[in-house]
PDB file of C-alpha atoms in Angstrom:
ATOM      1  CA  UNK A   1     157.262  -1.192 -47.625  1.00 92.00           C
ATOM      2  CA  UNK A   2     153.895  -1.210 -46.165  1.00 96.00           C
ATOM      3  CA  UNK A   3     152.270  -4.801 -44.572  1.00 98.00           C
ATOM      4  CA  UNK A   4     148.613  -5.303 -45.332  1.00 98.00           C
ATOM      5  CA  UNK A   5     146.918  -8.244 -42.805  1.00 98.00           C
ATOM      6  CA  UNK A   6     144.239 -10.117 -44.335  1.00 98.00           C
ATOM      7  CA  UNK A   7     142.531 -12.538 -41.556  1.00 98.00           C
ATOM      8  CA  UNK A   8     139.246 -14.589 -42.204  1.00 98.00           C
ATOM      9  CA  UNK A   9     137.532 -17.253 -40.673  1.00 98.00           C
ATOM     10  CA  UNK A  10     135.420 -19.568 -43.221  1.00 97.00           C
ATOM     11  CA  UNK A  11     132.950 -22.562 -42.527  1.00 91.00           C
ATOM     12  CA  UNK A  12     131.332 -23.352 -45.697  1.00 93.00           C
ATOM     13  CA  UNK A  13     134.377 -21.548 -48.000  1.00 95.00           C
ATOM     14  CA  UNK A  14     132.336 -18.637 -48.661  1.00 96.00           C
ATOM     15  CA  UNK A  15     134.429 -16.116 -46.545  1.00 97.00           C
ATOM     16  CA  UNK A  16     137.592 -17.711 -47.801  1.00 98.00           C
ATOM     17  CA  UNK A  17     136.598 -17.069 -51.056  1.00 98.00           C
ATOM     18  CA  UNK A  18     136.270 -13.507 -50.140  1.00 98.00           C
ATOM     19  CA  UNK A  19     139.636 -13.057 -48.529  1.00 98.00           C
ATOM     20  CA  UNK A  20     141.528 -14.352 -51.693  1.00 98.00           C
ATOM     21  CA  UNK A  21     139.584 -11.828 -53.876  1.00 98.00           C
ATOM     22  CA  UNK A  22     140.679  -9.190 -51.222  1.00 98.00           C
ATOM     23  CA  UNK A  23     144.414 -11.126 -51.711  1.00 98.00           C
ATOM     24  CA  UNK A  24     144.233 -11.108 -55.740  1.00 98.00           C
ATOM     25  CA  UNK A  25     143.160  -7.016 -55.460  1.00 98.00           C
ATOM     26  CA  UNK A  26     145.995  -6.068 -52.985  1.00 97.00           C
ATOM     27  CA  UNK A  27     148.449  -8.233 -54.502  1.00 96.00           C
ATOM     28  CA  UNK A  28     147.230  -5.945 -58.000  1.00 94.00           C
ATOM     29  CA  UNK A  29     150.888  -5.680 -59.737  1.00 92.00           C
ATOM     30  CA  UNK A  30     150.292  -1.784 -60.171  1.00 91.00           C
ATOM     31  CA  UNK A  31     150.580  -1.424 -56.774  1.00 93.00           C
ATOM     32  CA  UNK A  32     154.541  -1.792 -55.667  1.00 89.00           C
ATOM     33  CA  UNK A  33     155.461  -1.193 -52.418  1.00 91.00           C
ATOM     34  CA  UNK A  34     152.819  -3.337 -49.937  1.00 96.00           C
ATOM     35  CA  UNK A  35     153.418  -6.959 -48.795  1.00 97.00           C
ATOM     36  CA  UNK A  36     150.197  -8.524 -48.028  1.00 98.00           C
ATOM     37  CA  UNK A  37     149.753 -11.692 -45.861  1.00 98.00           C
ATOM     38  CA  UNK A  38     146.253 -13.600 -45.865  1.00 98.00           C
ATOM     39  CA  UNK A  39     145.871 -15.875 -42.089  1.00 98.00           C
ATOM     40  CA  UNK A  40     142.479 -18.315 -41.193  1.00 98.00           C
ATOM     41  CA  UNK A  41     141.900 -16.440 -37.732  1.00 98.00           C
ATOM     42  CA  UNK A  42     142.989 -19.659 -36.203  1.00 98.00           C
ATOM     43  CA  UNK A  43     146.626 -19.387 -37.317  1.00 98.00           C
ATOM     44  CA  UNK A  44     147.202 -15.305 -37.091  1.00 98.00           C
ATOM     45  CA  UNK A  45     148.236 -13.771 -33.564  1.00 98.00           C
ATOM     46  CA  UNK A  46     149.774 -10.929 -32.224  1.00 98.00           C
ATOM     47  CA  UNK A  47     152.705 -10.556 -34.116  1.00 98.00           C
ATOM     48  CA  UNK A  48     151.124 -10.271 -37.164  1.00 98.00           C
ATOM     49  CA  UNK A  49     148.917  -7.882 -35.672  1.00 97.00           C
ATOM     50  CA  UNK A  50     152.117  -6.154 -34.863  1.00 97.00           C
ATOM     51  CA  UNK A  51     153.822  -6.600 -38.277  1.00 98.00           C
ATOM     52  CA  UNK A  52     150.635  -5.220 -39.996  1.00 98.00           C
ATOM     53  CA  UNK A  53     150.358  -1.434 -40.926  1.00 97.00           C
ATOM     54  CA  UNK A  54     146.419  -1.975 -41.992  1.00 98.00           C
ATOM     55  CA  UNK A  55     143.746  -4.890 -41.859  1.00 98.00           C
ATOM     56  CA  UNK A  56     141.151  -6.473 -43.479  1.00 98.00           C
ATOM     57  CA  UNK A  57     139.023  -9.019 -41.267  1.00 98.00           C
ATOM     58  CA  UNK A  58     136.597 -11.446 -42.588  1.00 98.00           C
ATOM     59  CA  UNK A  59     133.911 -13.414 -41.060  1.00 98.00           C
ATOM     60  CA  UNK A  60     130.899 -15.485 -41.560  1.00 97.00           C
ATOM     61  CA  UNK A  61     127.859 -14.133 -40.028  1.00 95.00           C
ATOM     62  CA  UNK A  62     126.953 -16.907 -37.324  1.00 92.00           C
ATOM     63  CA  UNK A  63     123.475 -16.041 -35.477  1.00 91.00           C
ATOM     64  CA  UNK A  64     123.861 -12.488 -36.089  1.00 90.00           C
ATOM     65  CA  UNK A  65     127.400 -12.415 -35.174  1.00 95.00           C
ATOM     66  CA  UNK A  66     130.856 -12.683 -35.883  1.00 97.00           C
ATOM     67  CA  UNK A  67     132.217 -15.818 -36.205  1.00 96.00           C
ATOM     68  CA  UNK A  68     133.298 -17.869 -33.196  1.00 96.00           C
ATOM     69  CA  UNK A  69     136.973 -18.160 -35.206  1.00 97.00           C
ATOM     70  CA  UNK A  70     137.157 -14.148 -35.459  1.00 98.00           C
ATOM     71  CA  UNK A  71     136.156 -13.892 -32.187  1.00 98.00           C
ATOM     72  CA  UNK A  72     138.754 -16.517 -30.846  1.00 98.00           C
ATOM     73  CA  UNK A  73     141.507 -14.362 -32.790  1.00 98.00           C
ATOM     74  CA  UNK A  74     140.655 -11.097 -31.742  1.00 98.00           C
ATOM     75  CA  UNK A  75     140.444 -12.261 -28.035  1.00 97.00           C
ATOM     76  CA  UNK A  76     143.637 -13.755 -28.392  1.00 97.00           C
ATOM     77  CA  UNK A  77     145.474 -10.827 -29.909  1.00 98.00           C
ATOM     78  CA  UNK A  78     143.882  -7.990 -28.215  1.00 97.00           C
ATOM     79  CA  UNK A  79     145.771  -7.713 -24.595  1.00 96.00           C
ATOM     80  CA  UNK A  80     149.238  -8.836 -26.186  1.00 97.00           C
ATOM     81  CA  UNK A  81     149.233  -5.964 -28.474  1.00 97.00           C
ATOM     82  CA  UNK A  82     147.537  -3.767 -26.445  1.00 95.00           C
ATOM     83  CA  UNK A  83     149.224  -0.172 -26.219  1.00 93.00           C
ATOM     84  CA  UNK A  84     151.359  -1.126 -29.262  1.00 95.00           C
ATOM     85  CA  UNK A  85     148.902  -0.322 -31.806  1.00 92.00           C
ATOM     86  CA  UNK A  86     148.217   3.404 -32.045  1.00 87.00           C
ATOM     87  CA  UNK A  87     145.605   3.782 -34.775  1.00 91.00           C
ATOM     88  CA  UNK A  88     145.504   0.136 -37.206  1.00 96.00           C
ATOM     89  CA  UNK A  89     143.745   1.334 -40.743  1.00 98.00           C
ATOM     90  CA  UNK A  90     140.870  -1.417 -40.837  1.00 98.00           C
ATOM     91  CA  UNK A  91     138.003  -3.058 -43.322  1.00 98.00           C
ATOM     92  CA  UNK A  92     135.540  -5.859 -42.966  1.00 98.00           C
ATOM     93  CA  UNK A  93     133.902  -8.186 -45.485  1.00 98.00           C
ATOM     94  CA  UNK A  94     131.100 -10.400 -44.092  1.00 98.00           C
ATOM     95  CA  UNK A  95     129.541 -13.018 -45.824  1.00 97.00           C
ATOM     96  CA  UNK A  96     125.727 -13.011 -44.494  1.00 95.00           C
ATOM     97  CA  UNK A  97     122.851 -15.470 -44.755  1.00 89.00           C
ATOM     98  CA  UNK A  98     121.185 -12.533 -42.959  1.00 89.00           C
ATOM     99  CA  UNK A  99     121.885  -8.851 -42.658  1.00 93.00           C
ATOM    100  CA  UNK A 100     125.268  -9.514 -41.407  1.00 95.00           C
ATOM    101  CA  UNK A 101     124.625  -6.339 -39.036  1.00 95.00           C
ATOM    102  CA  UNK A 102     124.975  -8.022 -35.734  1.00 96.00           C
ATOM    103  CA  UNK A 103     128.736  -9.152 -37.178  1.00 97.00           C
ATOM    104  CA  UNK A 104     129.289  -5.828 -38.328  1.00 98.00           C
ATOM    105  CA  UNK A 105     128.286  -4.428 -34.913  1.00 97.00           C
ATOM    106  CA  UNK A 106     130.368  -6.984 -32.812  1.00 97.00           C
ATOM    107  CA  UNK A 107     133.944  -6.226 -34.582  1.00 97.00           C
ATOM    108  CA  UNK A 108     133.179  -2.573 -34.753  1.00 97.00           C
ATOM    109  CA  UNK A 109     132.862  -2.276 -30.909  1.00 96.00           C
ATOM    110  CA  UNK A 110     136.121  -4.743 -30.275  1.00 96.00           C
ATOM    111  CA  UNK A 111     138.326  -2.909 -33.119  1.00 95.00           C
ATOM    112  CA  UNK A 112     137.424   0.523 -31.258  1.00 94.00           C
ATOM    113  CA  UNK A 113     138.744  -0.747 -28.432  1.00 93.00           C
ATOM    114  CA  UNK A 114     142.123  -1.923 -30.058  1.00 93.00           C
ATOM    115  CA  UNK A 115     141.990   0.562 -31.659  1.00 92.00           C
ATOM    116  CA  UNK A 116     141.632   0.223 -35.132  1.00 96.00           C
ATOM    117  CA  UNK A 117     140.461   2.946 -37.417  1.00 97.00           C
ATOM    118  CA  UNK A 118     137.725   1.761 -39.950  1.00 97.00           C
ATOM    119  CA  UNK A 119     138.869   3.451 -43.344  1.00 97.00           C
ATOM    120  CA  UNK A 120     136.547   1.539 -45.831  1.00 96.00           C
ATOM    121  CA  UNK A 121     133.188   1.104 -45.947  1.00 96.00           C
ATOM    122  CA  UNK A 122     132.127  -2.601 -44.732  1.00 97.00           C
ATOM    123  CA  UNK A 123     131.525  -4.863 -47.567  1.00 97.00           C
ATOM    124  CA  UNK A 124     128.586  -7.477 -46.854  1.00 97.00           C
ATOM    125  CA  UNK A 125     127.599 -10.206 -49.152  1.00 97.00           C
ATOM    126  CA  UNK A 126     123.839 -10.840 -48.239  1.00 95.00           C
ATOM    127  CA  UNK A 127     122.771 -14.664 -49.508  1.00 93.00           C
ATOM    128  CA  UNK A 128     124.329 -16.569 -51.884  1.00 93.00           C
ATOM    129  CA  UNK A 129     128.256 -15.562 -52.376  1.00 95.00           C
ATOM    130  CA  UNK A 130     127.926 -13.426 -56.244  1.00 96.00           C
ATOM    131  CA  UNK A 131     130.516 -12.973 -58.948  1.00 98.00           C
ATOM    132  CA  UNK A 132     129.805  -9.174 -58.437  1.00 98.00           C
ATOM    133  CA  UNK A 133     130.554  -9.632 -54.307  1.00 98.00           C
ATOM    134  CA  UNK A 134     133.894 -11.282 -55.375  1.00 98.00           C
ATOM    135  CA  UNK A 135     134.468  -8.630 -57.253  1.00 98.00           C
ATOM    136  CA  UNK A 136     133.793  -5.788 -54.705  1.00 98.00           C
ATOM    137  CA  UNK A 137     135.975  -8.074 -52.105  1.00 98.00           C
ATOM    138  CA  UNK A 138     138.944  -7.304 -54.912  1.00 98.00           C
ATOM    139  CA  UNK A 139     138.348  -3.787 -55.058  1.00 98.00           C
ATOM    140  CA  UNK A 140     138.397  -3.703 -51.466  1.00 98.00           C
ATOM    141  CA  UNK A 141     141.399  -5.258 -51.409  1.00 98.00           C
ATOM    142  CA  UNK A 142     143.174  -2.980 -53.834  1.00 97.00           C
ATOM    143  CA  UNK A 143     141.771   0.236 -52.385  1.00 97.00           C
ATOM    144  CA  UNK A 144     143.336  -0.474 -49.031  1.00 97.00           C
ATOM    145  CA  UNK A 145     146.445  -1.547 -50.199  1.00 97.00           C
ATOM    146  CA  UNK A 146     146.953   1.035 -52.570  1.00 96.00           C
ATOM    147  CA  UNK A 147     145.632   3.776 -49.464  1.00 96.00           C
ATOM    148  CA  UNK A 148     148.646   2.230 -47.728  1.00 96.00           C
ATOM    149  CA  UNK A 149     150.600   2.191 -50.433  1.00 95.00           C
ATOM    150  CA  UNK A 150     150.556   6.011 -51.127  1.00 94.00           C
ATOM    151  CA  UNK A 151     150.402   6.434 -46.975  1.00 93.00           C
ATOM    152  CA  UNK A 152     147.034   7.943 -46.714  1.00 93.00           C
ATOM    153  CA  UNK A 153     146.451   6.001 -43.731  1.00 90.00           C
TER     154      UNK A 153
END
């Protein structure tokens, strides 16, 4: 059995939104052997880190960053599981009232120092939160559990 990690911090719902598409597309019943757990940044810490064979993060973009929630969790997890995470398979989804760049930039340069190992392409929802960017959030979802699921990561 493989553990997926799905953390997200949402203000206005948008971002949570997001992470329960990513849920619905890992949780996809033709994949078998993953258990997925979805944590607000404020209530996942280093053991799930720990439990977790990949991760998906999710943020807001606040003033061209990460959110101040993602930020708080990744501070708090990173020396704690420091040297006990070899190589995490990662994604990001970012919801973005701008370019969501700056966000994209920030977790990037933390998760390299974890490390984590980006295996998906970022998914960023510019402006208002689609039917089609809910839909890519689920795809995302299902292509990184089913990459763990078949152990290509």
């Amino acid at each position: 059995m493989q553990n997926l990690l799905i953390v997200y911090h949402s203000q206005s719902g948008n971002t949570q939104r997001m992470a329960e598409a990513a849920l619905a597309g890992a949780s996809n019943e033709l994949i078998e052997g993953i258990e997925v757990r979805l944590l607000a940044a404020r209530d996942a810490g280093p053991d799930d880190l720990l439990w977790a064979d990949g991760l998906l993060l999710g943020t807001p973009e606040n003033f061209g960053y990460m959110s101040g929630g993602m930020k708080d969790f990744l501070d708090r997890t990173f020396y704690p599981v420091e040297g006990k995470i070899l190589s995490l398979p990662y994604a990001v989804f970012i919801s973005a009232g701008n370019d969501g760049s700056g966000a994209l930039r920030a977790i990037r340069r933390i998760a390299n120092g974890y490390p984590f190992k980006e295996v998906q392409e970022p998914l960023i929802a510019k402006g208002e939160l689609t039917k089609a960017h809910l839909e890519s959030c689920e795809e995302l979802g299902m292509t990184l559990a089913a990459g763990l699921d078949a152990k290509i990561y």
